Amino acid sequence: MEGIHRREAAEAEPRRKRARVDDVGGGGAVAAAEEGDRLSDLPDDLLEGILALLGSRQAVQTSVLSRRWRHLWRGVRSVDIDLREFRARGSARFDSDGMEDFADAILSPALLCSGPELDSFRLHLDEDGVATNFQFQRWIRRALRRCPASVDIHYRVRTSIDWPPAVTLIPAAATSHIKTLRLFGLRPTVFLGPNEFPVLEDLHIERCFYGFSTITSSTLKNLAVISPIDRDCVRELVLIAPSLTSLHLDHPYGRAHGLRVISARSLASVLDASISMVDTDPANERNRPPNLAKFDFLVSVSDLLGRLTGVRNLELTGLTATAMQVYNSEKFPVFPLLKALLLNDCAMGNKIILKQAPNLEQLRLHNMPQVLKKTWFG
């Protein structure tokens, strides 16, 4: 009997050892503690890469874990300040004072000397949570002095965006490192030229008022200009980008406004293009003959499309009946290399497309009038 008890005890022993390792909620935690903190044993550069994925606020919070983690956040090569992370609990309001203190600390002058150059700088603000324009200008200036390769500045305006806040990207020695630039809801006061941004490859401008009339870059590959805020002083944007491969334009227009994009040179390098024209006139006025401003805008779009001679994938939105008064089979551009075409809310018949895109392989139609669907499939 005693031998049986000893045998049962011996068989039970391995099961208890396995439970210590596999039971995450109980003995496994003890075993992990006995083996040490393996995460802290990783080298600094690897831990800093992990912290960069968390965002700056959470990265700084890891400093309380242990002495090993106290200063790791200082070596992270990205700064990500997001006002939405400082929303007061149970309220729609932001802890503006807390966010400002945090931004001042993580972008302190002391880190300009000791901190590494940045891979990325991201700033997401809300007009309800930022007291003065001077504050976020200071944060941008300090971040740029750490020479980030990617800059993303998003300013959300809750009221009218008739006149967004100005943003100055200086010094020039810092902007010369920027490869990716994304601006939302701002008024850039810097010239987007080769001297200011000699290595710029990706540019995204959305809901911005751009006071200059030219974008010039021999290195630019991807460009998106979304819902620009145009004024009487800037009605035309000249584009000079011989290396451009992707172009996305989403422009509202009407009888009183419309930012024209002009390219004096060929854009044969563009392989993917998306051109969206949103007629903002009242519904009962959209089919009226276009006035001079509206006509000039539609002609500029036609001229721009005509320079996309190498485009393979094309998306067109908003070629309405009024727009088609300008586009006809004689003027509509030829796309000799076009393979895929998306027409969204367009008043375009199949005869024009089949004639102007002889190598078309894929066609998608979205929100097409019933009468035009019959011309394609009837």
XYZ file of C-alpha atoms in Angstrom:
378
model
C 0.000 0.000 0.000
C 2.832 2.303 0.857
C 4.479 1.533 -2.506
C 1.317 2.503 -4.320
C 1.236 5.869 -2.543
C 4.892 6.526 -3.418
C 4.228 5.635 -7.086
C 1.199 7.943 -7.245
C 3.260 10.751 -5.714
C 6.022 10.224 -8.271
C 3.534 10.354 -11.145
C 1.928 13.506 -9.782
C 5.243 15.372 -9.448
C 5.808 16.042 -13.203
C 2.286 17.438 -13.499
C 2.985 19.965 -10.727
C 6.160 21.107 -12.478
C 4.367 21.568 -15.794
C 1.648 23.561 -14.045
C 4.251 26.022 -12.737
C 5.469 26.745 -16.261
C 2.227 26.643 -18.211
C -0.181 28.263 -15.772
C 0.019 31.921 -16.851
C -2.280 33.132 -14.122
C -0.512 31.396 -11.256
C 2.707 29.431 -11.071
C 3.833 30.654 -14.521
C 4.259 34.168 -13.147
C 6.418 32.823 -10.342
C 8.573 30.861 -12.772
C 8.973 33.913 -14.996
C 10.025 36.000 -12.001
C 12.585 33.344 -11.018
C 14.053 33.342 -14.528
C 14.347 37.159 -14.576
C 12.951 39.938 -16.807
C 13.947 38.773 -20.262
C 12.530 41.899 -21.948
C 14.875 44.142 -19.985
C 17.794 42.009 -21.105
C 17.299 43.138 -24.718
C 19.733 45.756 -26.073
C 18.806 49.437 -25.915
C 18.313 49.937 -29.647
C 15.791 47.095 -29.807
C 13.862 48.344 -26.764
C 13.836 51.858 -28.191
C 12.348 50.486 -31.405
C 9.580 48.838 -29.369
C 8.889 52.066 -27.467
C 8.636 53.958 -30.747
C 5.582 51.840 -31.594
C 3.799 52.842 -28.384
C 3.693 56.593 -28.865
C 5.614 59.119 -26.813
C 3.268 59.300 -23.836
C 3.252 55.552 -23.200
C 6.978 55.391 -23.889
C 7.646 57.936 -21.146
C 5.326 56.075 -18.769
C 7.577 53.003 -18.997
C 10.232 54.957 -17.098
C 8.548 53.957 -13.807
C 8.972 50.220 -14.467
C 12.515 49.982 -13.139
C 15.890 51.675 -13.111
C 16.688 49.905 -16.397
C 13.768 51.664 -18.118
C 14.135 55.083 -16.504
C 15.856 56.848 -19.392
C 15.204 54.531 -22.341
C 12.522 56.817 -23.779
C 15.131 59.527 -24.333
C 16.767 57.441 -27.056
C 13.578 56.749 -29.015
C 13.910 58.091 -32.551
C 10.308 59.253 -32.865
C 8.177 61.875 -31.141
C 4.410 61.390 -31.236
C 2.286 63.972 -29.417
C -1.465 63.438 -29.699
C -3.873 65.698 -27.847
C -6.564 63.007 -27.995
C -4.569 61.000 -25.456
C -5.149 63.800 -22.935
C -8.923 63.808 -23.037
C -10.270 64.173 -19.515
C -11.898 60.975 -18.276
C -15.669 61.048 -18.649
C -15.578 64.436 -20.405
C -15.339 65.831 -23.901
C -12.711 68.297 -22.748
C -8.959 67.926 -22.985
C -6.358 68.190 -20.265
C -4.628 71.011 -22.136
C -2.271 71.894 -19.289
C -1.124 68.276 -19.015
C -0.539 68.014 -22.742
C 1.393 71.290 -22.849
C 3.617 70.233 -19.940
C 4.237 66.893 -21.630
C 5.078 68.476 -24.998
C 7.438 70.975 -23.357
C 9.204 68.145 -21.522
C 9.623 65.713 -24.405
C 10.732 68.549 -26.705
C 12.888 70.272 -24.115
C 16.046 72.085 -25.260
C 18.107 69.651 -23.187
C 17.146 66.791 -25.493
C 18.290 68.746 -28.551
C 21.880 68.033 -27.535
C 21.543 64.590 -25.956
C 18.700 63.084 -28.009
C 19.228 61.309 -31.347
C 18.039 62.555 -34.717
C 14.420 61.611 -35.304
C 12.997 59.137 -37.782
C 9.550 60.694 -37.374
C 7.737 63.565 -35.729
C 3.942 63.540 -35.400
C 1.812 66.251 -33.831
C -1.987 65.934 -33.617
C -3.708 69.010 -32.187
C -7.212 70.358 -31.718
C -8.065 74.044 -31.620
C -10.084 73.427 -28.436
C -7.018 72.098 -26.668
C -4.238 74.479 -27.705
C -4.123 77.898 -26.119
C -1.951 79.760 -28.622
C -0.490 79.310 -32.057
C 2.877 80.266 -30.563
C 2.961 77.106 -28.449
C 2.715 74.551 -31.225
C 5.038 76.631 -33.408
C 7.625 76.259 -30.657
C 7.126 72.495 -30.501
C 7.470 72.187 -34.275
C 10.629 74.307 -34.302
C 12.256 72.222 -31.563
C 11.303 68.933 -33.226
C 12.670 70.031 -36.590
C 16.019 70.836 -35.005
C 16.333 67.072 -34.428
C 16.171 66.558 -38.211
C 13.191 64.174 -38.585
C 12.857 62.215 -41.827
C 9.058 62.131 -41.550
C 6.851 65.027 -40.363
C 3.086 64.712 -39.799
C 1.238 67.738 -38.393
C -2.536 67.528 -38.006
C -4.553 70.494 -36.729
C -8.246 69.846 -36.285
C -10.451 72.914 -36.496
C -13.884 72.436 -34.950
C -15.302 75.746 -36.150
C -14.909 77.382 -39.566
C -11.637 76.673 -41.343
C -11.738 79.863 -43.397
C -8.306 80.882 -42.158
C -6.275 78.016 -40.673
C -3.292 78.704 -38.394
C 0.063 79.367 -40.003
C 2.889 76.869 -39.658
C 6.507 77.695 -40.438
C 8.891 74.837 -41.114
C 12.332 76.118 -40.170
C 15.309 76.010 -40.147
C 16.202 75.011 -43.712
C 18.982 72.752 -42.431
C 16.313 70.676 -40.671
C 13.816 70.506 -43.531
C 16.573 69.249 -45.811
C 16.219 65.845 -44.082
C 12.462 65.498 -44.592
C 11.402 62.710 -46.961
C 7.741 62.509 -45.916
C 5.619 65.566 -45.140
C 1.926 65.444 -44.183
C 0.003 68.600 -43.290
C -3.673 68.813 -42.334
C -5.714 71.921 -41.501
C -2.828 74.391 -41.659
C -1.460 77.345 -43.590
C 2.127 76.466 -44.583
C 4.328 79.523 -44.900
C 7.291 77.774 -46.476
C 8.050 77.438 -50.156
C 7.846 73.819 -51.311
C 10.900 73.912 -53.537
C 14.113 71.927 -54.131
C 16.244 74.203 -51.953
C 13.963 73.817 -48.946
C 13.138 70.090 -49.366
C 15.921 68.513 -51.456
C 15.055 64.887 -50.534
C 11.256 65.113 -50.284
C 9.531 62.014 -51.693
C 6.011 61.967 -50.204
C 3.839 65.061 -49.804
C 0.270 65.059 -48.484
C -1.556 68.386 -48.052
C -5.148 68.238 -46.835
C -7.570 71.012 -45.867
C -4.723 73.509 -46.092
C -4.370 76.971 -47.511
C -1.100 77.025 -49.410
C -0.125 80.634 -50.016
C 2.459 79.925 -52.704
C 1.636 78.962 -56.262
C 4.318 76.374 -57.065
C 5.385 72.911 -55.929
C 8.777 72.105 -57.420
C 10.707 68.931 -56.661
C 12.903 66.593 -58.664
C 12.688 63.909 -55.937
C 8.925 63.953 -55.255
C 7.294 60.566 -55.972
C 3.882 60.739 -54.272
C 1.669 63.814 -54.115
C -1.805 64.248 -52.625
C -3.621 67.581 -52.475
C -6.990 67.064 -50.789
C -9.737 69.693 -50.404
C -7.473 72.738 -50.637
C -8.698 76.052 -49.287
C -8.315 78.477 -52.180
C -8.623 82.231 -52.111
C -8.734 84.922 -54.760
C -5.010 85.457 -54.311
C -4.148 81.826 -55.162
C -6.278 80.240 -57.872
C -3.561 78.236 -59.588
C -0.973 75.708 -58.405
C 1.940 74.983 -60.748
C 3.350 71.477 -60.401
C 6.898 70.626 -61.519
C 7.727 67.064 -60.469
C 9.489 64.982 -63.142
C 9.870 61.909 -60.869
C 6.249 61.771 -59.721
C 4.719 58.271 -59.838
C 1.496 58.729 -57.814
C -0.894 61.693 -57.986
C -4.072 62.198 -55.931
C -6.117 65.374 -56.357
C -9.465 65.893 -54.642
C -10.635 69.401 -55.422
C -13.995 71.066 -54.782
C -14.986 73.669 -57.351
C -17.880 75.908 -58.299
C -18.804 79.098 -60.033
C -16.904 81.123 -57.435
C -13.868 78.991 -56.607
C -11.632 76.165 -57.744
C -7.883 75.657 -57.397
C -6.418 74.784 -60.791
C -3.391 72.484 -60.930
C -1.152 73.311 -63.876
C 1.794 71.330 -65.177
C 3.858 72.867 -67.936
C 5.788 69.628 -68.393
C 4.860 66.050 -69.127
C 3.823 63.822 -66.219
C 4.606 60.612 -68.075
C 6.270 59.182 -64.941
C 2.892 59.019 -63.145
C 1.623 55.421 -63.047
C -1.290 55.813 -60.599
C -3.622 58.811 -60.567
C -6.849 59.729 -58.828
C -8.607 62.927 -59.901
C -11.768 63.919 -58.044
C -13.795 67.038 -58.854
C -16.602 67.901 -56.454
C -19.104 70.451 -57.754
C -20.148 72.492 -54.724
C -22.783 74.617 -56.485
C -26.421 74.051 -55.502
C -28.016 71.115 -57.307
C -30.235 73.358 -59.409
C -27.200 75.278 -60.722
C -24.837 72.416 -61.575
C -26.157 71.882 -65.094
C -26.019 75.543 -66.011
C -23.429 76.545 -68.617
C -20.151 77.090 -66.776
C -18.982 80.639 -66.131
C -15.390 81.646 -66.840
C -14.008 80.498 -63.456
C -15.700 77.117 -63.702
C -14.744 76.691 -67.346
C -11.084 77.482 -66.619
C -11.025 74.930 -63.791
C -12.465 72.162 -65.993
C -10.080 72.995 -68.819
C -7.141 72.812 -66.391
C -8.225 69.302 -65.351
C -8.428 68.274 -69.004
C -4.934 69.657 -69.660
C -3.560 67.892 -66.585
C -5.054 64.562 -67.655
C -3.521 65.036 -71.080
C -0.058 65.050 -69.503
C -0.595 61.670 -67.807
C 0.509 59.795 -70.899
C 2.087 56.935 -68.951
C -0.717 56.322 -66.431
C -1.652 52.647 -65.865
C -4.320 53.021 -63.176
C -6.733 55.950 -63.221
C -9.683 56.941 -61.033
C -11.973 59.772 -62.142
C -14.741 61.262 -60.005
C -17.168 64.032 -60.832
C -17.203 64.280 -64.615
C -20.794 65.502 -64.594
C -22.923 66.699 -67.493
C -21.603 70.233 -67.001
C -18.029 69.011 -67.057
C -18.696 67.039 -70.231
C -19.546 70.282 -71.994
C -15.809 70.877 -71.873
C -14.742 67.258 -72.456
C -15.572 65.836 -75.853
C -14.092 63.112 -78.000
C -11.807 65.546 -79.766
C -10.414 67.154 -76.585
C -10.504 64.267 -74.138
C -6.935 62.959 -73.618
C -5.598 59.688 -74.962
C -4.263 57.109 -72.473
C -2.233 54.657 -74.574
C -0.958 52.607 -71.588
C -4.060 52.689 -69.377
C -4.961 49.247 -67.992
C -7.480 49.923 -65.183
C -10.088 52.683 -65.001
C -12.596 53.611 -62.297
C -15.393 56.045 -63.178
C -17.330 57.377 -60.190
C -20.309 59.685 -60.666
C -19.267 60.427 -64.222
C -21.326 61.322 -67.274
C -19.122 59.578 -69.787
C -20.157 57.249 -72.582
C -18.344 54.129 -73.671
C -17.437 55.468 -77.106
C -15.115 58.087 -75.620
C -13.312 55.646 -73.336
C -12.919 52.854 -75.874
C -11.490 55.317 -78.340
C -9.152 57.106 -75.928
C -7.941 54.031 -73.969
C -7.228 51.336 -76.578
C -5.411 48.988 -74.143
C -7.950 49.125 -71.326
C -8.308 45.790 -69.492
C -10.359 46.597 -66.386
C -13.287 49.004 -66.038
C -15.304 49.789 -62.911
C -18.381 52.020 -62.844
C -19.686 53.545 -59.595
C -22.744 55.786 -59.125
C -23.394 56.020 -62.840
C -26.737 57.403 -64.133
C -29.088 54.676 -65.342
C -29.197 56.091 -68.850
C -25.410 55.792 -69.145
C -25.392 52.258 -67.769
C -27.547 51.285 -70.714
C -24.940 52.650 -73.110
C -22.380 50.392 -71.514
C -24.369 47.252 -70.843
C -27.625 47.655 -72.771
